[in-house]
Structures are given as C-alpha cells and as structure tokens.
CSV table of C-alpha atoms in Angstrom, one decimal:
chain,number,residue,atom,x,y,z
E,1062,MET,CA,-44.0,-59.4,-77.8
E,1063,ALA,CA,-46.9,-56.9,-78.0
E,1064,ASP,CA,-47.6,-55.2,-81.3
E,1065,TYR,CA,-45.1,-52.4,-81.8
E,1066,ALA,CA,-47.3,-49.4,-82.7
E,1067,PHE,CA,-44.9,-47.8,-85.1
E,1068,GLY,CA,-44.1,-50.9,-87.2
E,1069,ASP,CA,-40.7,-52.0,-88.5
E,1070,SER,CA,-40.8,-50.5,-92.0
E,1071,THR,CA,-38.1,-48.4,-93.7
E,1072,ILE,CA,-39.7,-45.2,-92.4
E,1073,ALA,CA,-39.9,-46.6,-88.9
E,1074,ALA,CA,-36.2,-47.3,-89.0
E,1075,ALA,CA,-35.5,-43.8,-90.2
E,1076,ARG,CA,-37.5,-42.4,-87.4
E,1077,LEU,CA,-35.5,-44.5,-84.9
E,1078,ALA,CA,-32.3,-43.1,-86.4
E,1079,LEU,CA,-33.6,-39.6,-85.7
E,1080,LEU,CA,-34.7,-40.6,-82.2
E,1081,ALA,CA,-31.3,-42.0,-81.6
E,1082,ARG,CA,-29.6,-38.7,-82.5
E,1083,THR,CA,-32.1,-36.8,-80.4
E,1084,TYR,CA,-31.6,-38.7,-77.2
E,1085,ALA,CA,-27.9,-39.8,-77.5
E,1086,ASP,CA,-26.5,-37.2,-75.1
E,1087,SER,CA,-29.2,-37.7,-72.3
E,1088,SER,CA,-28.9,-41.5,-72.6
E,1089,GLU,CA,-25.1,-41.3,-72.5
E,1090,ALA,CA,-25.2,-39.2,-69.3
E,1091,PHE,CA,-27.6,-41.7,-67.7
E,1092,LEU,CA,-25.4,-44.7,-68.5
E,1093,ARG,CA,-22.3,-43.0,-67.3
E,1094,ASP,CA,-23.9,-41.9,-64.1
E,1095,SER,CA,-25.5,-45.3,-63.4
E,1096,VAL,CA,-22.7,-47.8,-64.0
E,1097,ASP,CA,-19.3,-47.8,-62.3
E,1098,PHE,CA,-18.1,-51.2,-63.7
E,1099,ARG,CA,-17.2,-52.7,-67.0
E,1100,PRO,CA,-19.9,-55.3,-67.9
E,1101,ARG,CA,-18.7,-58.5,-69.4
E,1102,LEU,CA,-22.0,-59.1,-71.1
E,1103,ALA,CA,-24.6,-56.4,-71.8
E,1104,ALA,CA,-28.0,-56.7,-73.5
E,1105,ASP,CA,-29.9,-54.0,-75.3
E,1106,LEU,CA,-33.6,-54.9,-75.1
E,1107,GLY,CA,-35.7,-54.0,-78.1
E,1108,CYS,CA,-32.6,-52.8,-80.0
E,1109,GLY,CA,-34.4,-52.0,-83.3
E,1110,PRO,CA,-31.8,-51.2,-86.0
E,1111,GLY,CA,-29.1,-51.1,-83.4
E,1112,TYR,CA,-28.5,-47.4,-82.6
E,1113,SER,CA,-29.0,-47.8,-78.8
E,1114,THR,CA,-26.9,-51.0,-78.9
E,1115,HIS,CA,-23.8,-49.2,-80.3
E,1116,LEU,CA,-24.4,-46.3,-77.8
E,1117,LEU,CA,-24.4,-48.8,-74.9
E,1118,ALA,CA,-21.2,-50.4,-76.3
E,1119,SER,CA,-19.4,-47.2,-76.9
E,1120,VAL,CA,-20.3,-45.6,-73.5
E,1121,LEU,CA,-19.7,-48.6,-71.2
E,1122,GLY,CA,-17.3,-50.7,-73.2
E,1123,PRO,CA,-18.7,-54.1,-72.4
E,1124,ILE,CA,-16.6,-57.1,-73.5
E,1125,ARG,CA,-19.6,-58.2,-75.4
E,1126,THR,CA,-22.9,-56.3,-76.2
E,1127,ILE,CA,-25.9,-58.1,-77.7
E,1128,GLY,CA,-28.9,-56.3,-79.2
E,1129,LEU,CA,-32.1,-58.3,-78.9
E,1130,ASP,CA,-35.3,-57.7,-81.0
E,1131,ASN,CA,-38.3,-59.5,-82.4
E,1132,SER,CA,-38.2,-57.8,-85.8
E,1133,GLU,CA,-36.3,-59.5,-88.5
E,1134,ASN,CA,-36.4,-56.3,-90.6
E,1135,PHE,CA,-34.7,-54.3,-87.8
E,1136,LEU,CA,-32.3,-57.1,-87.1
E,1137,ALA,CA,-31.2,-57.3,-90.8
E,1138,GLU,CA,-30.3,-53.6,-90.6
E,1139,ALA,CA,-28.6,-53.9,-87.3
E,1140,ARG,CA,-26.5,-57.0,-88.3
E,1141,ALA,CA,-25.0,-55.0,-91.1
E,1142,THR,CA,-23.4,-52.8,-88.4
E,1143,ALA,CA,-22.1,-55.7,-86.2
E,1144,THR,CA,-18.6,-55.7,-84.9
E,1145,GLU,CA,-16.3,-58.1,-83.0
E,1146,SER,CA,-17.9,-57.1,-79.7
E,1147,VAL,CA,-21.4,-56.1,-80.8
E,1148,SER,CA,-23.9,-58.6,-82.2
E,1149,PHE,CA,-27.6,-58.9,-82.7
E,1150,GLU,CA,-30.0,-61.8,-82.1
E,1151,HIS,CA,-33.7,-62.6,-82.4
E,1152,CYS,CA,-35.5,-62.7,-79.1
E,1153,ASP,CA,-39.0,-62.0,-77.9
E,1154,ILE,CA,-38.0,-59.8,-74.9
E,1155,ALA,CA,-41.5,-60.2,-73.4
E,1156,ALA,CA,-41.3,-64.0,-73.3
E,1157,GLY,CA,-37.8,-65.2,-73.8
E,1158,PRO,CA,-35.8,-67.4,-73.8
E,1159,PHE,CA,-32.9,-65.0,-73.6
E,1160,PRO,CA,-29.7,-66.1,-75.4
E,1161,HIS,CA,-26.5,-66.0,-73.4
E,1162,SER,CA,-28.1,-64.9,-70.1
E,1163,PRO,CA,-27.4,-64.2,-67.3
E,1164,PHE,CA,-26.3,-60.7,-68.2
E,1165,ASP,CA,-24.1,-58.2,-66.2
E,1166,LEU,CA,-26.3,-55.3,-67.6
E,1167,MET,CA,-29.6,-54.9,-69.4
E,1168,TYR,CA,-30.7,-51.6,-70.9
E,1169,CYS,CA,-33.9,-50.4,-72.7
E,1170,ARG,CA,-35.1,-47.1,-73.9
E,1171,PHE,CA,-38.8,-46.3,-74.8
E,1172,LEU,CA,-39.7,-50.0,-74.7
E,1173,LEU,CA,-42.0,-50.4,-71.7
E,1174,THR,CA,-44.5,-48.0,-73.2
E,1175,HIS,CA,-45.2,-50.7,-75.7
E,1176,LEU,CA,-45.6,-53.6,-73.2
E,1177,ARG,CA,-48.5,-54.5,-71.0
E,1178,ASP,CA,-47.9,-54.9,-67.3
E,1179,PRO,CA,-44.5,-53.2,-67.0
E,1180,GLY,CA,-44.0,-54.3,-63.5
E,1181,SER,CA,-44.1,-58.0,-64.5
E,1182,MET,CA,-41.8,-57.3,-67.4
E,1183,ILE,CA,-39.2,-55.7,-65.1
E,1184,GLU,CA,-39.4,-58.7,-62.7
E,1185,PHE,CA,-38.9,-61.0,-65.6
E,1186,TRP,CA,-35.9,-59.1,-66.9
E,1187,ILE,CA,-34.3,-59.0,-63.5
E,1188,LYS,CA,-34.2,-62.8,-63.5
E,1189,GLN,CA,-32.0,-62.6,-66.5
E,1190,LEU,CA,-29.3,-60.8,-64.6
E,1191,ARG,CA,-26.4,-62.2,-62.6
E,1192,PRO,CA,-26.2,-61.3,-58.9
E,1193,LEU,CA,-25.3,-57.6,-58.7
E,1194,GLY,CA,-26.2,-57.1,-62.3
E,1195,ALA,CA,-28.0,-53.9,-63.4
E,1196,LEU,CA,-31.2,-53.1,-65.3
E,1197,LEU,CA,-31.4,-49.6,-66.7
E,1198,MET,CA,-34.6,-48.1,-68.2
E,1199,GLU,CA,-35.6,-44.8,-69.8
E,1200,GLU,CA,-39.2,-44.0,-70.5
E,1201,VAL,CA,-41.4,-41.0,-71.2
E,1202,GLU,CA,-42.6,-39.2,-68.1
E,1203,SER,CA,-44.1,-36.1,-69.9
E,1204,ILE,CA,-44.1,-34.2,-73.1
E,1205,GLU,CA,-45.0,-30.5,-73.1
E,1206,SER,CA,-45.5,-28.2,-76.1
E,1207,PRO,CA,-47.7,-25.2,-76.8
E,1208,ILE,CA,-48.1,-26.3,-80.5
E,1209,PRO,CA,-51.7,-27.6,-81.2
E,1210,GLU,CA,-50.6,-30.0,-83.9
E,1211,LEU,CA,-48.1,-31.7,-81.7
E,1212,ASN,CA,-50.6,-32.1,-78.9
E,1213,ALA,CA,-53.2,-33.4,-81.3
E,1214,TYR,CA,-50.7,-36.0,-82.4
E,1215,LEU,CA,-49.8,-37.0,-78.8
E,1216,ASP,CA,-53.5,-37.4,-78.0
E,1217,LEU,CA,-53.8,-39.8,-81.0
E,1218,GLN,CA,-50.7,-41.7,-80.1
E,1219,GLN,CA,-51.9,-42.1,-76.5
E,1220,SER,CA,-55.2,-43.4,-77.8
E,1221,VAL,CA,-53.5,-46.0,-80.0
E,1222,LEU,CA,-51.3,-47.2,-77.2
E,1223,SER,CA,-54.2,-47.3,-74.7
E,1224,GLU,CA,-56.3,-49.4,-77.2
E,1225,GLN,CA,-53.4,-52.0,-76.9
E,1226,GLY,CA,-53.3,-51.8,-73.2
E,1227,ASN,CA,-50.2,-49.6,-73.1
E,1228,ALA,CA,-49.3,-46.1,-72.0
E,1229,LEU,CA,-47.4,-43.3,-73.7
E,1230,TYR,CA,-46.6,-41.6,-70.4
E,1231,VAL,CA,-45.5,-44.8,-68.6
E,1232,GLY,CA,-42.8,-42.9,-66.6
E,1233,PRO,CA,-45.0,-42.0,-63.6
E,1234,GLN,CA,-46.2,-45.6,-63.3
E,1235,LEU,CA,-42.7,-46.8,-63.2
E,1236,GLY,CA,-41.6,-44.1,-60.8
E,1237,ALA,CA,-44.2,-45.3,-58.3
E,1238,MET,CA,-42.8,-48.9,-58.4
E,1239,THR,CA,-40.4,-48.5,-55.5
E,1240,SER,CA,-39.7,-52.1,-54.6
E,1241,PHE,CA,-39.1,-55.5,-56.3
E,1242,ASN,CA,-38.2,-58.7,-54.7
E,1243,GLY,CA,-34.4,-59.2,-54.6
E,1244,VAL,CA,-33.7,-55.8,-56.1
E,1245,ARG,CA,-32.0,-52.6,-54.9
E,1246,GLN,CA,-33.1,-49.4,-56.5
E,1247,GLN,CA,-30.0,-47.3,-57.5
E,1248,ALA,CA,-31.7,-44.4,-59.2
E,1249,ASN,CA,-35.3,-43.3,-59.9
E,1250,LYS,CA,-35.3,-39.8,-61.4
E,1251,VAL,CA,-36.7,-37.6,-64.1
E,1252,ALA,CA,-34.3,-35.8,-66.5
E,1253,PHE,CA,-35.6,-33.0,-68.8
E,1254,LEU,CA,-34.6,-32.5,-72.4
E,1255,ASN,CA,-35.5,-29.7,-74.7
E,1256,VAL,CA,-36.1,-31.0,-78.2
E,1257,PRO,CA,-36.4,-28.6,-81.2
E,1258,THR,CA,-40.0,-28.5,-82.3
E,1259,ALA,CA,-39.1,-29.1,-85.9
E,1260,ARG,CA,-37.3,-32.4,-85.0
E,1261,ALA,CA,-40.2,-33.5,-82.7
E,1262,ALA,CA,-42.7,-32.8,-85.6
E,1263,ARG,CA,-40.5,-34.8,-88.0
E,1264,MET,CA,-40.6,-37.8,-85.7
E,1265,PHE,CA,-44.3,-37.5,-85.1
E,1266,HIS,CA,-44.9,-37.1,-88.9
E,1267,MET,CA,-43.0,-40.4,-89.5
E,1268,ASN,CA,-45.0,-42.1,-86.8
E,1269,LEU,CA,-48.2,-40.9,-88.1
E,1270,ALA,CA,-47.4,-42.3,-91.5
E,1271,THR,CA,-47.6,-45.7,-89.9
E,1272,ILE,CA,-50.3,-45.4,-87.2
E,1273,ARG,CA,-52.8,-43.8,-89.5
E,1274,GLU,CA,-53.1,-47.1,-91.3
E,1275,ARG,CA,-54.0,-49.0,-88.1
E,1276,GLU,CA,-57.6,-50.3,-88.0
E,1277,PHE,CA,-58.3,-48.5,-84.7
E,1278,VAL,CA,-57.4,-45.1,-86.3
E,1279,ARG,CA,-59.3,-45.8,-89.5
E,1280,ASP,CA,-62.4,-46.8,-87.5
E,1281,ASN,CA,-62.3,-44.0,-84.9
E,1282,TYR,CA,-60.8,-40.9,-86.6
E,1283,ASP,CA,-62.0,-38.9,-89.6
E,1284,ALA,CA,-59.6,-39.4,-92.5
E,1285,SER,CA,-59.7,-35.8,-93.5
E,1286,ARG,CA,-58.6,-34.7,-90.0
E,1287,ILE,CA,-55.7,-37.2,-90.0
E,1288,ASP,CA,-54.7,-35.8,-93.4
E,1289,GLU,CA,-54.8,-32.3,-92.0
E,1290,LEU,CA,-52.7,-33.3,-89.0
E,1291,TYR,CA,-50.2,-35.1,-91.3
E,1292,ARG,CA,-49.8,-32.0,-93.4
E,1293,GLY,CA,-49.5,-29.8,-90.3
E,1294,LEU,CA,-46.8,-31.8,-88.8
E,1295,LEU,CA,-44.8,-31.8,-92.0
E,1296,ALA,CA,-45.1,-28.0,-92.3
E,1297,ILE,CA,-43.8,-27.6,-88.7
E,1298,ALA,CA,-41.0,-30.1,-89.5
E,1299,ASP,CA,-39.9,-27.9,-92.4
E,1300,CYS,CA,-40.1,-24.7,-90.4
E,1301,GLU,CA,-36.4,-24.4,-89.8
E,1302,SER,CA,-35.6,-24.3,-93.5
E,1303,GLN,CA,-38.0,-21.4,-93.7
E,1304,GLY,CA,-36.2,-19.5,-91.0
E,1305,TYR,CA,-39.0,-19.9,-88.4
E,1306,ALA,CA,-38.3,-21.4,-84.9
E,1307,TYR,CA,-41.0,-22.6,-82.6
E,1308,PRO,CA,-40.6,-23.0,-78.8
E,1309,ALA,CA,-38.8,-26.3,-77.9
E,1310,VAL,CA,-40.7,-29.4,-76.8
E,1311,ARG,CA,-39.9,-30.3,-73.2
E,1312,TRP,CA,-39.5,-34.0,-72.7
E,1313,GLY,CA,-39.4,-35.5,-69.2
E,1314,LEU,CA,-37.5,-38.8,-69.2
E,1315,ARG,CA,-38.0,-41.3,-66.3
E,1316,GLN,CA,-34.6,-42.9,-65.7
E,1317,ILE,CA,-34.4,-46.0,-63.4
E,1318,SER,CA,-31.5,-48.1,-62.4
E,1319,LEU,CA,-32.0,-51.4,-60.5
E,1320,GLU,CA,-29.4,-53.8,-59.1
E,1321,ARG,CA,-30.1,-57.5,-58.5
E,1322,SER,CA,-29.3,-58.6,-55.0
E,1323,PRO,CA,-26.2,-60.8,-54.4
C-alpha cells in the first residue's frame, strides 16, 4: 500500500478517534441510505484502529465484519476491541490477497485520497465482491474555511499528498468516474457537513505533528513557518475553552455506492 501520510503512531490513532466522532453521523446516514439488505460478510478497507469497522457493524448488522489494514500498530489497537462478529486482519488493500473474499459489502472512508490511480483501485475492489455486492466510498470533495491557518495547513497537506501522487480533494475525480465494467452506480452525491473550527484545527494540529517530520516538508518548507503554523493551529483548537467560536469549516463529502452486476 502507498505510504500513509499521517503515519500510524499513537497521535495518529488519537486523530483517527477524533475523526471518527466527527464523521459518525454523516457516515451512518450514508450507510443506511445506501444498503437495504443485511450483509453476511462485510469488509472495512483501511480500518485503522477499528472505529469505522464498528460503525459499519452497528449500523448494518452484518453477520461478520472484518477490518482490513496494513498497519500492525493500528491492528493491535483494533484487535483489542474485537467481538464475536467483528474481527481484524492484516491486508494490503492496494494489492491483496483479500482474506475471506468475496464480500457482500466493502466500505472505505478517506482512503482513496492516499492511493494512486483510484479508478484502478475501485475496479480491483469490485472484483472482491460477490454478484450484487456493494462498494461504498466516502472521500473529500471540498473543505472551505475563512481561517488563514486552516487554509495554510490544507495547502501543505495537499502538497504532501501530491508529492506522493495522491490528492486531498479526490472527490471530484471520483465523481467524474461514471462507469465501470460490470458495475451499476447506485449513488454518486456530495453531502455537506459543518465541523466546528476548533475540532478541525485539533485534527490538523495532530496531522502536522507527523507530516512536519517528512523529508519533503523539511526540504521545502521553512521550519520557523511550520512552527508558527503548529502554534497557530493549537491556539485555534483551544479557542472553545477560551469562550471564542470561529465560523464552522464546511466539508464536502463525496459519497459513492456501486453494485457489482449479477
């Protein structure tokens, strides 16, 4: 699998916990709206510490739900939360092989932004589905904020991903992919979510703690400017405790549901 820009450290896992709380309601609505059957076997691609896996299991109630990830650090944390019907296994979801396939349903959230050639990845995943199986994906379409520090961070994140051949705003690219062989498109839409700026800044601050150490950032960005941005994001993240509220950050989420042909 391609290099995950935000790493799999303790702080990366904490950031994913915050992300899971932030997007739980919008993801739950997408899952409920997209699936009208109870999957026998469901897979959560790039499950990380397992938050999205448990969400998938609780919302759709598959007989068995498997979280798949390439990070042993994340899997160790996820396996501590395993249940009779929810388990976690090591898998390079960009190359396979996939344990226990074919699946009735596969789901991923904010994963294709870290993978090269999303179209080829989608075609690869569809082959892991049984006939009439579903592939559900959520990715970033847009992020809008009037706060300079947040926009400076987003520019940095986009540069880091671009250097790897990836895209932060992969949603429009996915939205334009209207046809795949042997697949019926069930949904292709953009949902909007307002995220408190303090929470967005907290997630960005956690990310920056990791990506500032990347060779690309050290070689191309002034360290003092990165320090300034790091402090600025932390100050914004702490703003609620100081009784100050910024305008919310508006996230556009591309949500796509595909069904494999009979």
